[in-house]
Structure formats: C-alpha cells, structure tokens
Coordinates of C-alpha atoms in Angstrom, one line a residue:
M1 CA 0.0 0.0 0.0
A2 CA 1.3 3.4 -0.8
E3 CA 2.1 5.6 2.1
F4 CA 0.4 8.9 2.6
K5 CA 1.3 12.0 4.6
A6 CA -0.9 14.9 5.8
A7 CA 0.6 18.4 6.2
R8 CA 2.1 18.8 9.6
G9 CA -0.2 20.4 12.1
T10 CA -3.4 19.6 10.2
I11 CA -6.2 17.2 10.9
T12 CA -8.1 15.9 7.9
S13 CA -11.6 14.4 7.7
S14 CA -11.3 13.7 3.9
W15 CA -9.1 11.0 2.4
P16 CA -8.4 12.9 -0.9
S17 CA -6.7 15.7 1.0
L18 CA -3.9 13.4 1.9
Q19 CA -0.7 13.9 0.0
P20 CA 1.4 11.0 -1.3
A21 CA 4.8 10.6 0.2
G22 CA 7.4 12.5 -1.8
G23 CA 10.5 14.5 -1.3
R24 CA 9.6 15.3 2.3
A25 CA 9.6 11.7 3.3
A26 CA 13.2 11.8 4.4
G27 CA 12.4 14.4 7.0
R28 CA 9.8 12.3 8.8
K29 CA 10.7 11.3 12.4
S30 CA 10.3 7.9 14.0
E31 CA 7.4 6.9 16.1
P32 CA 7.8 7.6 19.9
S33 CA 8.7 4.8 22.2
A34 CA 5.9 2.5 23.2
W35 CA 6.2 3.2 26.9
H36 CA 4.9 6.7 26.3
L37 CA 1.8 5.4 24.8
A38 CA 1.2 2.9 27.6
A39 CA 1.8 5.5 30.3
I40 CA -0.6 8.0 28.7
A41 CA -3.3 5.3 28.3
L42 CA -2.9 4.3 31.9
L43 CA -3.3 7.9 33.0
C44 CA -6.4 8.2 30.9
V45 CA -8.0 5.1 32.3
G46 CA -6.9 5.8 35.9
C47 CA -8.4 9.3 36.0
V48 CA -11.8 8.3 34.8
V49 CA -12.6 5.2 36.9
A50 CA -14.5 5.7 40.2
W51 CA -12.3 6.5 43.2
R52 CA -15.3 6.8 45.5
Q53 CA -18.5 4.7 45.2
G54 CA -21.9 6.4 45.0
A55 CA -20.4 9.9 44.6
F56 CA -21.3 12.1 41.6
Y57 CA -19.6 15.3 40.8
S58 CA -21.8 18.3 41.5
G59 CA -19.3 21.1 41.6
G60 CA -16.4 22.3 43.7
V61 CA -12.9 21.0 44.2
D62 CA -11.6 18.4 46.6
P63 CA -8.3 16.3 46.7
V64 CA -9.8 13.5 44.5
V65 CA -11.2 15.9 41.9
A66 CA -7.9 17.9 41.8
L67 CA -5.8 14.8 41.4
K68 CA -8.0 13.4 38.6
A69 CA -7.8 16.8 36.9
L70 CA -4.0 16.7 37.2
M71 CA -3.8 13.2 35.8
Q72 CA -5.9 14.1 32.8
S73 CA -4.0 17.3 32.2
A74 CA -0.7 15.4 32.4
A75 CA -2.0 12.9 29.8
L76 CA -3.1 15.6 27.4
A77 CA 0.1 17.6 27.8
W78 CA 2.2 14.4 27.4
A79 CA 0.4 13.5 24.2
W80 CA 0.7 17.0 22.8
V81 CA 4.4 17.1 23.5
L82 CA 4.9 13.8 21.7
A83 CA 2.9 15.0 18.7
K84 CA 4.9 18.2 18.5
K85 CA 8.3 16.6 19.1
H86 CA 8.0 13.7 16.7
G87 CA 5.8 15.4 14.1
L88 CA 4.4 12.3 12.5
A89 CA 1.0 14.0 12.0
R90 CA -0.8 10.8 11.0
P91 CA -4.1 11.5 9.1
L92 CA -7.0 11.7 11.4
G93 CA -10.7 12.4 10.8
I94 CA -12.7 14.9 12.8
R95 CA -16.2 13.6 12.3
S96 CA -16.3 12.0 15.7
L97 CA -15.1 15.2 17.4
N98 CA -17.7 17.2 15.6
Y99 CA -20.5 14.9 16.8
L100 CA -19.1 15.1 20.4
L101 CA -18.9 18.8 20.4
M102 CA -22.5 19.1 19.2
I103 CA -23.8 16.8 22.0
L104 CA -21.8 18.7 24.6
S105 CA -23.0 22.1 23.3
V106 CA -26.6 21.0 23.6
S107 CA -26.1 19.7 27.1
L108 CA -24.4 23.0 28.1
I109 CA -27.4 24.9 26.8
G110 CA -29.6 22.7 28.9
A111 CA -27.4 23.2 31.9
L112 CA -27.5 27.0 31.4
A113 CA -31.3 26.9 31.3
A114 CA -31.3 24.7 34.5
G115 CA -29.1 27.2 36.3
D116 CA -26.4 24.6 37.0
V117 CA -23.9 25.2 34.3
M118 CA -20.6 25.1 36.3
A119 CA -20.6 21.4 37.2
S120 CA -21.8 20.4 33.7
A121 CA -19.1 22.6 32.1
V122 CA -16.4 20.9 34.2
I123 CA -17.5 17.5 33.1
A124 CA -17.8 18.6 29.4
I125 CA -14.2 20.0 29.6
R126 CA -13.0 16.6 31.0
V127 CA -14.7 14.8 28.1
I128 CA -13.1 17.1 25.5
M129 CA -9.7 16.7 27.2
M130 CA -10.2 12.9 27.0
A131 CA -11.1 13.1 23.3
L132 CA -8.2 15.4 22.4
T133 CA -5.8 13.2 24.3
L134 CA -6.9 10.2 22.2
M135 CA -6.7 12.2 19.0
L136 CA -3.1 13.4 19.8
M137 CA -2.2 9.8 20.7
M138 CA -3.4 8.7 17.2
R139 CA -1.4 11.5 15.6
S140 CA 1.8 10.0 17.0
Y141 CA 0.9 6.3 16.9
S142 CA -1.0 4.2 14.5
A143 CA -4.5 3.0 15.4
E144 CA -3.6 -0.6 16.4
P145 CA -1.1 0.3 19.2
T146 CA -3.4 3.0 20.5
L147 CA -6.3 0.6 20.9
L148 CA -4.0 -2.0 22.4
A149 CA -2.6 0.5 24.9
L150 CA -6.1 1.4 26.1
A151 CA -7.0 -2.3 26.4
L152 CA -3.8 -2.9 28.4
A153 CA -4.5 0.0 30.7
M154 CA -8.1 -1.3 31.3
A155 CA -6.7 -4.7 32.1
I156 CA -4.1 -3.3 34.5
V157 CA -6.6 -1.1 36.4
G158 CA -9.3 -3.8 36.4
A159 CA -6.9 -6.5 37.7
L160 CA -5.5 -4.2 40.4
S161 CA -8.9 -3.3 41.6
A162 CA -10.2 -6.9 41.5
G163 CA -7.0 -8.3 43.1
T164 CA -7.1 -5.8 46.0
G165 CA -10.8 -6.4 46.4
L166 CA -10.2 -10.1 46.8
A167 CA -7.4 -9.5 49.2
L168 CA -9.5 -7.2 51.3
G169 CA -12.5 -9.6 51.2
G170 CA -15.7 -8.6 49.5
G171 CA -19.2 -9.7 49.1
A172 CA -20.7 -12.4 46.8
R173 CA -19.8 -10.4 43.7
L174 CA -16.3 -9.4 42.7
S175 CA -15.8 -5.8 43.9
G176 CA -12.8 -3.6 43.7
G177 CA -10.4 -2.6 46.5
I178 CA -8.0 0.0 45.1
P179 CA -9.6 1.7 43.3
P180 CA -13.0 0.7 44.8
L181 CA -14.7 -0.2 41.6
S182 CA -18.2 -1.7 41.4
P183 CA -18.6 -5.2 39.8
N184 CA -20.1 -3.6 36.7
E185 CA -17.0 -1.4 36.3
I186 CA -14.7 -4.3 36.7
A187 CA -16.7 -6.2 34.0
L188 CA -16.2 -3.4 31.6
L189 CA -12.5 -3.1 32.2
A190 CA -12.1 -6.8 31.8
G191 CA -14.4 -7.2 28.8
V192 CA -12.7 -5.0 26.2
P193 CA -9.2 -6.5 26.6
A194 CA -10.7 -10.0 26.8
L195 CA -12.4 -9.6 23.5
L196 CA -9.3 -8.2 21.9
L197 CA -7.3 -11.3 23.2
L198 CA -10.1 -13.6 22.1
H199 CA -10.0 -12.2 18.6
E200 CA -6.3 -12.9 18.3
G201 CA -6.7 -16.2 20.0
I202 CA -9.2 -17.4 17.4
R203 CA -6.7 -16.5 14.7
A204 CA -4.0 -18.4 16.6
R205 CA -1.9 -15.2 16.9
V206 CA -1.2 -15.4 20.6
H207 CA 1.4 -16.7 23.0
W208 CA 0.7 -18.8 26.1
W209 CA 0.8 -15.8 28.4
H210 CA -1.8 -14.1 26.3
L211 CA -4.1 -17.1 26.9
A212 CA -3.3 -17.0 30.6
L213 CA -4.3 -13.3 30.6
L214 CA -7.5 -14.1 28.7
V215 CA -8.5 -16.8 31.3
M216 CA -7.8 -14.2 34.1
L217 CA -10.0 -11.6 32.4
A218 CA -12.7 -14.0 31.7
G219 CA -12.7 -15.1 35.3
M220 CA -13.0 -11.5 36.4
L221 CA -15.9 -11.1 34.1
L222 CA -17.7 -14.2 35.5
L223 CA -17.0 -13.3 39.1
S224 CA -18.4 -9.8 38.6
E225 CA -21.7 -11.5 37.9
S226 CA -22.6 -8.5 35.7
R227 CA -25.4 -9.9 33.7
T228 CA -25.4 -7.1 31.1
A229 CA -21.7 -7.4 30.6
L230 CA -21.9 -11.2 30.2
I231 CA -24.7 -10.9 27.7
G232 CA -22.7 -8.3 25.8
A233 CA -19.6 -10.4 25.9
A234 CA -21.5 -13.5 24.7
A235 CA -23.1 -11.6 21.8
A236 CA -19.7 -10.1 20.9
S237 CA -18.0 -13.5 21.0
G238 CA -20.7 -15.1 18.8
L239 CA -20.5 -12.2 16.3
M240 CA -16.7 -12.6 16.2
L241 CA -17.0 -16.3 15.4
I242 CA -19.4 -15.6 12.6
L243 CA -17.2 -12.8 11.1
V244 CA -13.9 -14.7 11.3
R245 CA -14.0 -16.8 8.1
H246 CA -10.9 -18.9 8.4
I247 CA -10.2 -20.5 11.8
P248 CA -6.9 -22.3 12.2
L249 CA -6.8 -26.0 13.1
Q250 CA -5.0 -25.4 16.4
T251 CA -7.9 -23.0 17.5
V252 CA -10.4 -25.7 16.7
I253 CA -8.5 -28.3 18.7
A254 CA -8.1 -25.8 21.7
A255 CA -11.9 -25.2 21.5
L256 CA -12.7 -28.9 21.6
V257 CA -10.4 -29.3 24.7
A258 CA -11.9 -26.3 26.4
F259 CA -15.6 -27.1 25.7
P260 CA -16.0 -29.9 28.3
L261 CA -14.1 -27.8 30.9
L262 CA -16.4 -24.9 30.3
T263 CA -19.5 -27.1 30.3
Y264 CA -18.4 -28.6 33.7
A265 CA -17.8 -25.1 35.1
L266 CA -21.2 -23.9 34.1
L267 CA -23.3 -26.9 35.0
M268 CA -21.5 -28.5 37.9
T269 CA -20.5 -25.3 39.8
P270 CA -22.7 -22.5 41.2
I271 CA -21.4 -20.0 38.7
L272 CA -24.5 -20.1 36.5
Q273 CA -26.9 -20.3 39.4
N274 CA -25.3 -17.3 41.1
L275 CA -25.5 -15.4 37.9
M276 CA -29.2 -16.0 37.2
A277 CA -30.3 -15.4 40.8
R278 CA -27.7 -13.3 42.6
E279 CA -27.8 -13.6 46.4
D280 CA -27.8 -9.9 47.1
S281 CA -31.5 -8.9 47.6
A282 CA -30.9 -5.5 45.9
S283 CA -30.3 -7.2 42.6
L284 CA -33.9 -8.4 42.5
L285 CA -35.0 -4.7 42.4
T286 CA -32.4 -3.5 40.0
L287 CA -34.4 -3.5 36.8
N288 CA -37.5 -2.2 38.6
S289 CA -35.5 0.7 40.1
R290 CA -34.1 1.5 36.7
T291 CA -37.5 1.6 35.0
I292 CA -38.7 4.0 37.7
S293 CA -36.0 6.6 36.7
W294 CA -36.5 5.8 33.0
S295 CA -40.3 6.5 33.3
A296 CA -39.6 9.8 35.0
V297 CA -37.3 10.9 32.2
L298 CA -39.6 9.6 29.4
N299 CA -42.6 11.3 30.9
L300 CA -41.1 14.8 30.9
P301 CA -43.5 17.3 29.3
W302 CA -43.1 17.8 25.6
D303 CA -43.3 21.6 25.9
S304 CA -40.4 21.8 28.5
W305 CA -36.9 22.7 27.6
Q306 CA -35.7 19.7 29.6
R307 CA -37.3 17.4 27.1
W308 CA -35.4 18.9 24.2
V309 CA -32.0 20.1 25.5
G310 CA -31.7 18.3 28.8
T311 CA -30.2 19.7 32.0
G312 CA -26.5 19.1 31.6
L313 CA -23.9 16.4 32.1
S314 CA -23.9 16.7 35.8
T315 CA -27.5 15.3 35.9
K316 CA -27.0 11.7 37.1
T317 CA -30.2 11.2 39.1
I318 CA -33.8 12.3 38.9
P319 CA -36.4 12.8 41.7
V320 CA -39.0 10.0 41.9
E321 CA -42.4 9.8 43.6
G322 CA -44.2 7.0 45.4
Q323 CA -41.0 5.3 46.6
Y324 CA -39.2 5.2 49.9
W325 CA -36.2 6.9 48.2
E326 CA -36.3 10.4 46.8
E327 CA -33.8 10.1 43.8
Q328 CA -32.9 7.3 41.4
V329 CA -29.8 6.9 39.2
F330 CA -30.5 6.5 35.5
D331 CA -28.3 3.4 34.9
S332 CA -28.7 3.7 31.2
S333 CA -26.6 5.7 28.8
W334 CA -29.5 6.4 26.6
I335 CA -31.8 7.6 29.4
S336 CA -28.8 9.7 30.7
L337 CA -28.5 11.2 27.2
L338 CA -32.2 12.1 27.2
A339 CA -31.9 13.7 30.7
Q340 CA -28.5 15.5 30.0
S341 CA -28.9 16.6 26.4
G342 CA -32.6 16.1 25.6
I343 CA -34.1 14.7 22.4
I344 CA -31.8 16.9 20.3
G345 CA -28.6 15.6 21.8
T346 CA -29.9 12.0 21.9
V347 CA -30.7 12.1 18.2
I348 CA -27.2 13.4 17.4
A349 CA -25.7 10.6 19.4
A350 CA -27.9 8.0 17.7
V351 CA -26.8 9.3 14.3
W352 CA -23.2 9.2 15.3
I353 CA -23.4 5.7 16.7
A354 CA -25.3 4.4 13.7
G355 CA -22.6 5.9 11.5
V356 CA -19.9 4.2 13.5
V357 CA -21.6 0.8 13.3
F358 CA -22.2 1.3 9.5
R359 CA -18.5 2.1 8.9
A360 CA -17.5 -0.9 11.0
M361 CA -19.7 -3.1 8.8
K362 CA -18.2 -1.5 5.6
T363 CA -14.6 -1.7 6.7
A364 CA -13.6 -5.2 5.9
K365 CA -10.2 -4.9 7.5
A366 CA -11.6 -3.9 10.9
R367 CA -15.0 -5.7 10.8
T368 CA -14.0 -8.8 12.7
L369 CA -12.7 -6.9 15.7
Y370 CA -14.6 -3.6 15.8
L371 CA -18.1 -4.9 15.3
P372 CA -17.9 -7.3 18.3
L373 CA -16.3 -4.5 20.4
L374 CA -19.1 -2.2 19.5
A375 CA -21.7 -4.9 20.3
F376 CA -20.2 -5.3 23.8
I377 CA -20.2 -1.5 24.4
L378 CA -23.7 -0.9 23.0
V379 CA -25.3 -3.7 24.8
R380 CA -23.9 -2.4 28.0
S381 CA -25.0 1.2 27.1
F382 CA -28.7 0.2 27.6
M383 CA -28.2 -0.8 31.2
E384 CA -25.1 1.2 32.2
N385 CA -24.1 4.8 32.2
G386 CA -21.0 6.3 30.5
L387 CA -21.3 6.1 26.7
I388 CA -21.1 9.9 26.4
D389 CA -19.5 10.9 29.7
A390 CA -16.1 11.1 31.5
G391 CA -15.8 7.3 31.8
V392 CA -14.0 4.2 30.4
M393 CA -16.9 3.3 28.1
F394 CA -16.6 6.6 26.4
L395 CA -12.8 6.1 26.0
A396 CA -13.4 2.8 24.3
F397 CA -16.2 4.0 22.1
F398 CA -14.4 7.2 21.0
A399 CA -11.2 5.3 20.2
I400 CA -13.1 2.9 18.0
S401 CA -15.0 5.8 16.3
L402 CA -11.6 7.5 15.5
N403 CA -10.1 4.2 14.2
L404 CA -13.1 3.9 11.8
E405 CA -12.8 7.4 10.4
R406 CA -11.9 7.1 6.7
P407 CA -8.2 8.3 7.0
S408 CA -7.4 5.9 9.9
A409 CA -9.4 3.0 8.4
Q410 CA -7.6 3.4 5.0
L411 CA -4.2 3.1 6.7
S412 CA -5.2 0.4 9.2
I413 CA -3.8 -3.1 9.1
D414 CA -6.1 -6.0 8.1
W415 CA -7.3 -7.2 11.5
G416 CA -8.8 -10.3 9.9
N417 CA -5.5 -11.5 8.5
N418 CA -2.7 -9.5 10.1
G419 CA -3.7 -8.5 13.6
T420 CA -1.1 -7.4 16.1
L421 CA -0.7 -7.4 19.9
S422 CA 2.4 -5.2 19.8
L423 CA 2.6 -1.7 21.2
T424 CA 5.3 -1.0 18.6
G425 CA 3.8 0.7 15.6
R426 CA 4.7 -0.1 12.0
S427 CA 7.7 1.6 10.5
T428 CA 7.3 5.1 9.2
Q429 CA 10.5 5.0 7.2

C-alpha cells in the first residue's frame, strides 16, 4: 500500500486531502517509544474510573477531583508534546469530534437553562480533554497500538482493583479494593481487553501468556456477575466467530479441549446459578429501580426545555415519587443522554453511533474486531451509564470511532489477517 502523509499540524476528515509521500519523506521522524503510549493510556483510564463509590460530581474541588484533573491534564500535555516533538501527524478524521462537540454544546445549553452550568461545564471539559488526548495519541501512533494500549490500561486497572478487592475480602460479587470499583465497572475493564485477546486467539496469533491473561480476564468477568456485561460479551464473541472466516486448526483443537471444561464449570459449579439469581437482595429490584427513573425521564412534558436540550452532564439522578427513596440513578446511557442533552442531543448521538456501526460493517479490514467490540459496548449502554461521559466506556467507544474514520481506516492493518498485539507501531521509514 502506498504511504500517505498529511501536512504537519493539520487534521483531515477527507481522504483525498492526503498527500502522497514525496520529497519530504526523508524528514519524517520515528514513532515515539511504546512506553509513552502505555503511560498515557494508563493515566487516561486511571483518572476516569471511580475513586469513590456512590459519589457524583456536582461542583467544587476536593483532593480527589484535583488529582484526577491533574492526571488528565498530564496525559493531554504528554500526548501534545509527543505530537509536536515527533511530528508524524498521521491522518485523522474529525467527524467523531464534531458529533461530540454538538452533543456537549446541547447539554451545556440545557445546563445553562437549568441554572447549574458550572458542574456540567467541568464534566464537558473533561470529556473534551479525553477526546483530544486520544486524538493526539493517534497523531503520533498508528491505530492498532493506540487501541491495544487502552485495552492494556483497562486490564491493569481492572486487575489491580479486582485483586485488592479479593485480598480485602468482598461480598458475593467481585468488587474492587484499590480503586474501589463496582462489579459492573470491573466487568467493563475486563471485557474490552478480553475480547481483543479472544479475537487474536481465534486466529492463533497469541502466546501462552496471552491465553493466561484471557483466562484471568474471563474469570473477572464471570466473578463480577454483571449480567449485562456477560450478555454483551457472549453476543460479541458469537459475532466474532461468525465474522472470522478462516479459523486455524489449532484453534479448533483448543476449543474442543476447552468445551468440556467450560461445560463442567457452568453446569457443575454454582457460577450459572449465582449469575441467574444473585444472592444480594438488591439485585432483585435492579431493573424495577431502573425503570422508575426511566419513566420519570420519558414522561417529561413535551413543551419543556428539559425534554429537548436536557439539563447538563452533571445530571446523574432524577427525583422519583411514590418510593421510599427520593432520587434514582438512571443506569442507562440512553436515558442519561435524554436527561442530559434532551431529544436533540440523543438524536445526534444516535446518528453518530449508527454511522460508526455502519462504517464498521463496511470496513472489511476492521470488521472482525470492531463490530464485536461495538456490540459489547452498545449492549452495556442500555443498562449502564457512561457512553457519552467522562468514563471508560466513552474512551473505548471514541477510540473505535476514531479508528473507523476514513483516513485511519484506510491506513489500518487488516485485522482479519494481520492483527497485532504489539505496542510498537509499524515503521514510518
């Protein structure tokens, strides 16, 4: 494939604007070391996971807020310095950023109308910083190492939280220790890297320690007992098997060996029973509690500004009536979008997401990996918050969206035939 180079300092959303490599090729610099990418990704993931359970940002500054802001600022500054120093200026589309800015603008209008613009503005700034950090990372590194670095950071943070949670002793479900993540958050952090490893494992492009890591992440996913995450992971795995056309013989043999072990684990141990009927009594009311908040949002008057532009990104709960509690968390990214950015913002998000899915279906080189990852994220989005927010789910979705922009997709490797688990990018010489 011929190499292309965009003018330094520009971001292009149109493939024809790229210039073929010519006389300036000799002046191009090498890709930065992989440890920079891994460190930036770890900062990004570390500053968006929950450090306190049950706490939502509503304004003001405290040590946790300040430290998270410092980590995010450090990640953005680090990525910017690398982009300026090495000057690779890889082609990058801006369609995803445009959609994001439109949604955030609508939510800020709603926050202004609600009289609570400061907290929502802070969250919006954090989301923009996350998006710009990812974009700068992809200006210095190719798409594959960037996605792998994010997955590696998720696995590290998730394993640290789960390991310390087990050491400290938790409840029936796997909960985090340091940081104190909920079972659902641990499931998300484990699910994305597990699917990436599964994709490469199906194509027999892994080493034994990759398989050991996959088993560990799958164990975290099961022990979290997050039903939404497990349904999403099962759907993504099935889709992956359908999309991968040629499965190596060694993968088939490994699957035949693993099948009886998996069947025994599901049928002869309490894993499946605990999953279907979790012991914690609160789980029995989970869906009912969610639908209470959903109904409150869906029943907002059509002639109110809250219905059309929302009340800002800081809106995480809604008052409910007829219950022994006064407020209820949304627990759905789509209901959160309706509450935070109204119908206008939700429609923009739906168009954006539909476009990403369509591009994933059209991009043959990325289809086998990105469609299953999108399936996992979008299934979770109906029962979990964070698709358009300062969270890990947004990081994963925005990275996939950027990778599927036309300039990045054109230069991407063929994941179906030549996937990679290396943080070292391809040569730019």
